[in-house]
Coordinates of C-alpha atoms in Angstrom, one line a residue:
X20 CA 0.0 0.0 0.0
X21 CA 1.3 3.2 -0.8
X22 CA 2.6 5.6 1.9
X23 CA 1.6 9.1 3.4
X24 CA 4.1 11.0 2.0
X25 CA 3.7 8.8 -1.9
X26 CA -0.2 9.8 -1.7
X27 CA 0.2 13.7 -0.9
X28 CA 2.8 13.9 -3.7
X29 CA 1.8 15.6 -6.5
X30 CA 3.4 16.0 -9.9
X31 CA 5.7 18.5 -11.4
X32 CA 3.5 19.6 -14.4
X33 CA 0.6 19.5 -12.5
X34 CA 1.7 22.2 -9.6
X35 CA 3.1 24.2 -12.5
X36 CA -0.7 24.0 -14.1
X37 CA -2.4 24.3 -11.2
X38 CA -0.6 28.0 -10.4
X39 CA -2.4 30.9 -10.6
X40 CA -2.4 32.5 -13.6
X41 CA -1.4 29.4 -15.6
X42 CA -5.1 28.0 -16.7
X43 CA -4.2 28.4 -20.3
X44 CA -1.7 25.3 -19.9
X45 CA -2.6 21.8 -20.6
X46 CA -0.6 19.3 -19.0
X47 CA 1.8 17.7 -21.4
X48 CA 2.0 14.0 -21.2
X49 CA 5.4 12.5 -19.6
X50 CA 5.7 10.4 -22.8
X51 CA 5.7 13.7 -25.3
X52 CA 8.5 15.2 -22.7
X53 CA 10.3 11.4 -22.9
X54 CA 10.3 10.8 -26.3
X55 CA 14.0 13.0 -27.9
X56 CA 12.6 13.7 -31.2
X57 CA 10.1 16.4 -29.3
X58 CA 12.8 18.3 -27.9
X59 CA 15.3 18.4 -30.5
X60 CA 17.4 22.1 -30.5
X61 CA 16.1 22.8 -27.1
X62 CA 19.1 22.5 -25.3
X63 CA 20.7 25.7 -26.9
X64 CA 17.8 27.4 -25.3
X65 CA 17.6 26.3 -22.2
X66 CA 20.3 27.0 -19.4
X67 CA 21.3 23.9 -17.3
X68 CA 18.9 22.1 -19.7
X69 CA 19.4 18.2 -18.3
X70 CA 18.8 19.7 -15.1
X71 CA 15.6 21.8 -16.0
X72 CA 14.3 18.4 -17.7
X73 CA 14.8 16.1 -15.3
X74 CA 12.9 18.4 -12.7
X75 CA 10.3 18.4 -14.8
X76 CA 10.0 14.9 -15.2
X77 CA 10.5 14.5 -11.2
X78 CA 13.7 13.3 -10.6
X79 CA 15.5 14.4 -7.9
X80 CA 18.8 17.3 -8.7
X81 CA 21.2 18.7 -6.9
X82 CA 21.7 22.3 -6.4
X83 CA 23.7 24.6 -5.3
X84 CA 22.3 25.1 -1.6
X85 CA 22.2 21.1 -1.9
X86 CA 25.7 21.1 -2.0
X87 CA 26.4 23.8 1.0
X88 CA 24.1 21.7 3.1
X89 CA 25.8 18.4 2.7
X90 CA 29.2 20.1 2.9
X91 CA 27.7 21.6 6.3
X92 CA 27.0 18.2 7.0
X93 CA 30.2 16.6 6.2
X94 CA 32.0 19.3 8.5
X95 CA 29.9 18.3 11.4
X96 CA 30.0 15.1 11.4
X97 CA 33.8 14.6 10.8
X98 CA 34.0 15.4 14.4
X99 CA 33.4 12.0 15.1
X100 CA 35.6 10.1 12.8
X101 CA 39.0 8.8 13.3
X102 CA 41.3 10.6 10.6
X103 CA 41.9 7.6 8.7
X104 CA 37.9 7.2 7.9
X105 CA 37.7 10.9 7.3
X106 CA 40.3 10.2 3.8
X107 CA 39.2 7.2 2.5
X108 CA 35.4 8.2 2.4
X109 CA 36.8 11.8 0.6
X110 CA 38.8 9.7 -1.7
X111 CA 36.0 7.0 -2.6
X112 CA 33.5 9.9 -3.2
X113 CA 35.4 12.9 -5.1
X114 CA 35.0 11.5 -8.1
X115 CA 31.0 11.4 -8.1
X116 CA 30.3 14.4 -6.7
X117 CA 30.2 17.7 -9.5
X118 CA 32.0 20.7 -8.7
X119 CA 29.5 23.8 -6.8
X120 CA 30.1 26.0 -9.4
X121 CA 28.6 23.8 -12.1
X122 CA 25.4 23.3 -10.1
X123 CA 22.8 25.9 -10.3
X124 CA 20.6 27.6 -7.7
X125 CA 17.0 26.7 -7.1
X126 CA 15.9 30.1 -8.7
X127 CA 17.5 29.4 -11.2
X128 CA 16.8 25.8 -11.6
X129 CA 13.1 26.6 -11.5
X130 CA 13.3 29.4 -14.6
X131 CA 15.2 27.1 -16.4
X132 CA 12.5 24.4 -15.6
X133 CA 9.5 26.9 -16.9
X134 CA 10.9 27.7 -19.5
X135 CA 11.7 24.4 -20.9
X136 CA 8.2 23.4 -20.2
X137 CA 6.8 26.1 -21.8
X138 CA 8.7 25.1 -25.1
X139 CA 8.1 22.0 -24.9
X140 CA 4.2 23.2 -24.2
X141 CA 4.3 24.8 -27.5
X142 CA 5.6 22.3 -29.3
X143 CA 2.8 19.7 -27.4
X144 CA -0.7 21.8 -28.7
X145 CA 0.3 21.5 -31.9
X146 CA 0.2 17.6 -31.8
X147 CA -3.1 15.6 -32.0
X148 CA -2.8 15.0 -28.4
X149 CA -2.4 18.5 -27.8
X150 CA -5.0 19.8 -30.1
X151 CA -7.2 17.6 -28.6
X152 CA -6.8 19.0 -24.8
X153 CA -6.5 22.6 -26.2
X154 CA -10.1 21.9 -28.0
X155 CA -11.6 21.3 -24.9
X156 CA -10.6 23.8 -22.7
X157 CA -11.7 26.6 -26.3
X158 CA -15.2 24.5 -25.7
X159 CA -15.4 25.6 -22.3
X160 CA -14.5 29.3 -22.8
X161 CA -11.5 29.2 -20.7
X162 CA -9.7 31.7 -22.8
X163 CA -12.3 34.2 -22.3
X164 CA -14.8 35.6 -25.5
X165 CA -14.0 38.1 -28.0
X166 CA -15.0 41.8 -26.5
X167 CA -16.2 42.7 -30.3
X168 CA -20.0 42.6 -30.2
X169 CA -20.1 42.0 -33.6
X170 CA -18.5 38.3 -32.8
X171 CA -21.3 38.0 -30.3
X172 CA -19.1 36.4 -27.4
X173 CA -17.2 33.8 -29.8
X174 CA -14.3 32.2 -28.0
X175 CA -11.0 33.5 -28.4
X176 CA -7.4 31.2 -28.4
X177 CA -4.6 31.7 -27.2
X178 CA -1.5 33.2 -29.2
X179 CA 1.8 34.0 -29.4
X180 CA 3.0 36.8 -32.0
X181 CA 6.8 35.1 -31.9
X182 CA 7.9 31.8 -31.5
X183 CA 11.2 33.2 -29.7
X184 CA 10.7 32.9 -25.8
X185 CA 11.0 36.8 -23.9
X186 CA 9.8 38.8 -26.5
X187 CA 5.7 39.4 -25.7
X188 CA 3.4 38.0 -23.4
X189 CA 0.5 35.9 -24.8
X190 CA -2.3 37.5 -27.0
X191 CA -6.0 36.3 -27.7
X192 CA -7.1 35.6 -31.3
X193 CA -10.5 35.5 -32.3
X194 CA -11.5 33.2 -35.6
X195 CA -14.3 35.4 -35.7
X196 CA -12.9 39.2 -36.9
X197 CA -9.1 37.8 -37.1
X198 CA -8.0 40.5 -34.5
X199 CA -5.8 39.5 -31.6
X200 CA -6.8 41.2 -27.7
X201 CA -5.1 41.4 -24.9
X202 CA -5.9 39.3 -21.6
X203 CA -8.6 41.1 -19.7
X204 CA -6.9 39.5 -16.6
X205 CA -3.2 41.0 -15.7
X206 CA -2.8 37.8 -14.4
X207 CA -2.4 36.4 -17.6
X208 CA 1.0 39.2 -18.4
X209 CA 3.7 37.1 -17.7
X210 CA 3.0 34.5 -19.8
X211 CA 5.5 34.2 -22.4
X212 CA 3.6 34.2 -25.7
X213 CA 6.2 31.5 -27.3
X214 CA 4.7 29.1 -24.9
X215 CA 2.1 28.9 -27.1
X216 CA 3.7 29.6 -30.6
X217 CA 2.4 31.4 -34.0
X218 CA 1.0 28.0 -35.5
X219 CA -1.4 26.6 -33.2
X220 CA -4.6 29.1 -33.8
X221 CA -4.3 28.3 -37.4
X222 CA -4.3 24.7 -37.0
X223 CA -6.5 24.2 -33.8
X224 CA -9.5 26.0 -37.0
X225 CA -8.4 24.1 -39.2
X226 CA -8.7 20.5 -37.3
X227 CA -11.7 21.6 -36.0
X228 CA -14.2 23.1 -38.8
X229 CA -17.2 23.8 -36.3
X230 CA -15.3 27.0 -35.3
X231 CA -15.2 28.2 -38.5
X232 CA -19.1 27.3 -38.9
X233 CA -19.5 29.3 -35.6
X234 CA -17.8 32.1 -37.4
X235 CA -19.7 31.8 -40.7
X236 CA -23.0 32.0 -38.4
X237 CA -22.2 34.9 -36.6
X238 CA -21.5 37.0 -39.6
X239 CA -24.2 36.2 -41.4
X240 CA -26.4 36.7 -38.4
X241 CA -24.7 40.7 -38.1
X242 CA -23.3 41.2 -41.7
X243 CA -27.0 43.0 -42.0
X244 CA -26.3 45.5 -40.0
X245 CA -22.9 46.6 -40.4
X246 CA -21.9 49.5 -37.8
X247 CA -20.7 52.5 -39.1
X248 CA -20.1 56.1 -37.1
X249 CA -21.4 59.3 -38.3
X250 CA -22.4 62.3 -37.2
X251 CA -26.0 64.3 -37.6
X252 CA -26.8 61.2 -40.3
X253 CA -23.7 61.5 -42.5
X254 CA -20.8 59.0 -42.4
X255 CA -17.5 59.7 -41.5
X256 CA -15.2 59.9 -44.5
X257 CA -12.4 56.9 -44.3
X258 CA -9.7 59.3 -45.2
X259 CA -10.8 61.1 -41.9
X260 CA -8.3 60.9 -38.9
X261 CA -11.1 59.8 -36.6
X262 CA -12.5 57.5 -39.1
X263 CA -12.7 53.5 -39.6
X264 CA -9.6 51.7 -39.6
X265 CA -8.1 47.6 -40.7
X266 CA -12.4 47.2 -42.3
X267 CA -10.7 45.3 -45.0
X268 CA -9.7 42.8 -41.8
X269 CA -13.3 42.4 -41.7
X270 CA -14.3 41.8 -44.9
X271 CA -16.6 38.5 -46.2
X272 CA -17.7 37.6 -49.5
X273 CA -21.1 38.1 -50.3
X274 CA -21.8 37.6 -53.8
X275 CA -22.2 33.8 -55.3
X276 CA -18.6 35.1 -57.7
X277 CA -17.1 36.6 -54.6
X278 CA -17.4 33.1 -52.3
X279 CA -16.5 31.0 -55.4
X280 CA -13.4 33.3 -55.8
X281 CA -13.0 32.6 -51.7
X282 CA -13.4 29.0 -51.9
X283 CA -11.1 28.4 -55.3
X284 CA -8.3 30.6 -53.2
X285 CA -5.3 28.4 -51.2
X286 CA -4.1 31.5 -49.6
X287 CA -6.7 34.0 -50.1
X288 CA -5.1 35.2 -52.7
X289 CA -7.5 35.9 -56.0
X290 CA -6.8 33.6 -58.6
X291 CA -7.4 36.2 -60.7
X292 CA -3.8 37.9 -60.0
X293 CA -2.7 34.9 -62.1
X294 CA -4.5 35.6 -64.8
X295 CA -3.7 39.5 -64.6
X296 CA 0.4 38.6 -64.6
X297 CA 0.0 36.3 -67.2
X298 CA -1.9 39.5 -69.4
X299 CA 1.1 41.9 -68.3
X300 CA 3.2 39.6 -69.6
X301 CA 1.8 39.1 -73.0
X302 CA 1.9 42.9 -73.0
X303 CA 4.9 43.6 -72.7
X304 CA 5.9 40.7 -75.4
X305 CA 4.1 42.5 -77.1
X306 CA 5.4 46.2 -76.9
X307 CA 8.8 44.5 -77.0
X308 CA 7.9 43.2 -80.5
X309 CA 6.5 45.9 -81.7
X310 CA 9.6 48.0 -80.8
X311 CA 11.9 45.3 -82.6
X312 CA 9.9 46.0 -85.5
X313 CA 10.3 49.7 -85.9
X314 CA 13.6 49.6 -85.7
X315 CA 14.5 47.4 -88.4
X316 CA 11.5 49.7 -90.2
X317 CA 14.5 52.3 -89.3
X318 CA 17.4 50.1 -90.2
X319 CA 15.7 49.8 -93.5
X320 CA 15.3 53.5 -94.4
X321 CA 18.3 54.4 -93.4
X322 CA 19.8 51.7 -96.1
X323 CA 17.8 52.8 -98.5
X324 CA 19.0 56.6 -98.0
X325 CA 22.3 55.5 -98.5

């Protein structure tokens, strides 16, 4: 049966989940961490990476203050030992034991530790696993909804606008108007935004298409009644300092040629642009041509003059 002290334990990754502030984190699973080929070129990122790692998968490191203690220790107890003990035991154990200034401090042991997670977090949502976990909590509205009223309360995902740790905090993007908020909670500020990486709101719609049908039903149940300022009945001009800004952001087909166009895009670019390069081209074969031709016109006048 399993001790006190083995049932009141409680995992690495989940006292790191369960902090506060840190309910946009899934718990990764100890096999993802495990497996080498997920953390391949974190090591140049992390300091005292083996370290971070292994406290993460809950094995037990030596620090710093570790070291004073035991050295402490030592001193205390060599009291009682005949001089003879006192150099074998230092001889039989010098060559296990690392040198202090190789060890790190708990402080620092612990960033190193969150940071590593958090990359390794990032790397974990974008997975089927991860994607999965991450679809569930979106479900639930953990992430908060979109403030636009427009979006009518659609649920907003978690982002990062770099995938280089330090840079920005985490962002909210909404599927719904494609703009990106910041966390109504400050809680939420010091949450590295590469912890959750550039790639996983564009994948987390796209392996689950009943957000974009949430979308699709929420602008067509507002695209009536688009919102515009004005003032004494007229509409502010565009051009206008005080006037709308990014509405192209915003912008859905609404013609049958306009969705077609949509739908036949990869990138949402208009397949028309193909056709319009492919006409400048021809163009300027054509000018090109037609300049070729007058000046052998030229040439040939200019023979004949002689």
């Amino acid at each position: 049966m399993p001790s006190e002290g083995e049932e009141d334990y409680i995992p690495w990754i989940q006292q790191y989940c369960d902090l506060f502030g840190h309910d946009y984190f899934v718990q990764v699973s100890q096999d993802f961490i495990e497996d080498d080929f997920n953390l391949t070129g974190l090591s140049s990122q992390v300091p005292y990476y083996r370290e971070a790692l292994y406290t993460i998968l809950d094995y037990q490191v030596e620090t710093a203050e570790d070291h004073s203690n035991d050295t402490n220790n030592n001193n205390n107890n060599s009291n009682n030992n005949n001089s003879n003990s006192i150099h074998n035991d230092s001889r039989s154990g010098s060559s296990n034991k690392r040198n202090p200034s190789e060890l790190p401090n708990k402080a620092l042991l612990s960033h190193s530790a969150e940071l590593l997670y958090g990359l390794i977090h990032a790397r974990y949502i974008v997975s089927k696993q991860g994607l999965t976990a991450m679809a569930s909590k979106f479900e639930r509205n953990d992430f908060g909804s979109c403030p636009r009223f427009f979006c009518d309360g659609m649920h907003l995902i978690p982002v990062g606008s770099t995938d280089v740790p330090g840079q920005e905090t985490v962002r909210l993007f909404c599927p719904c108007c494609n703009d990106i908020y910041i966390p109504s909670s400050s809680r939420y500020l010091n949450i590295d935004g590469a912890f959750f990486g550039t790639t996983f709101p564009g994948l987390l719609v796209k392996m689950f298409p009943e957000i974009e049908n949430q979308c699709r039903i929420r602008i067509n149940k507002f695209s009536q009644n688009d919102f515009g300022l004005k003032l004494f009945g007229f509409k502010i001009n565009e051009l206008s300092a005080t006037g709308p800004r990014m509405k192209w952001l915003r912008m859905h087909p609404k013609t049958e040629e306009e969705k077609q166009e949509y739908d036949s895009c990869e990138y949402n670019v208009p397949v028309n642009s193909l056709d319009e390069d492919e006409e400048m081209d021809d163009e300027e074969e054509e000018d090109d041509d037609e300049e070729e031709e007058e000046v052998d016109d030229d040439d040939d006048k200019t023979m004949a003059s002689e």
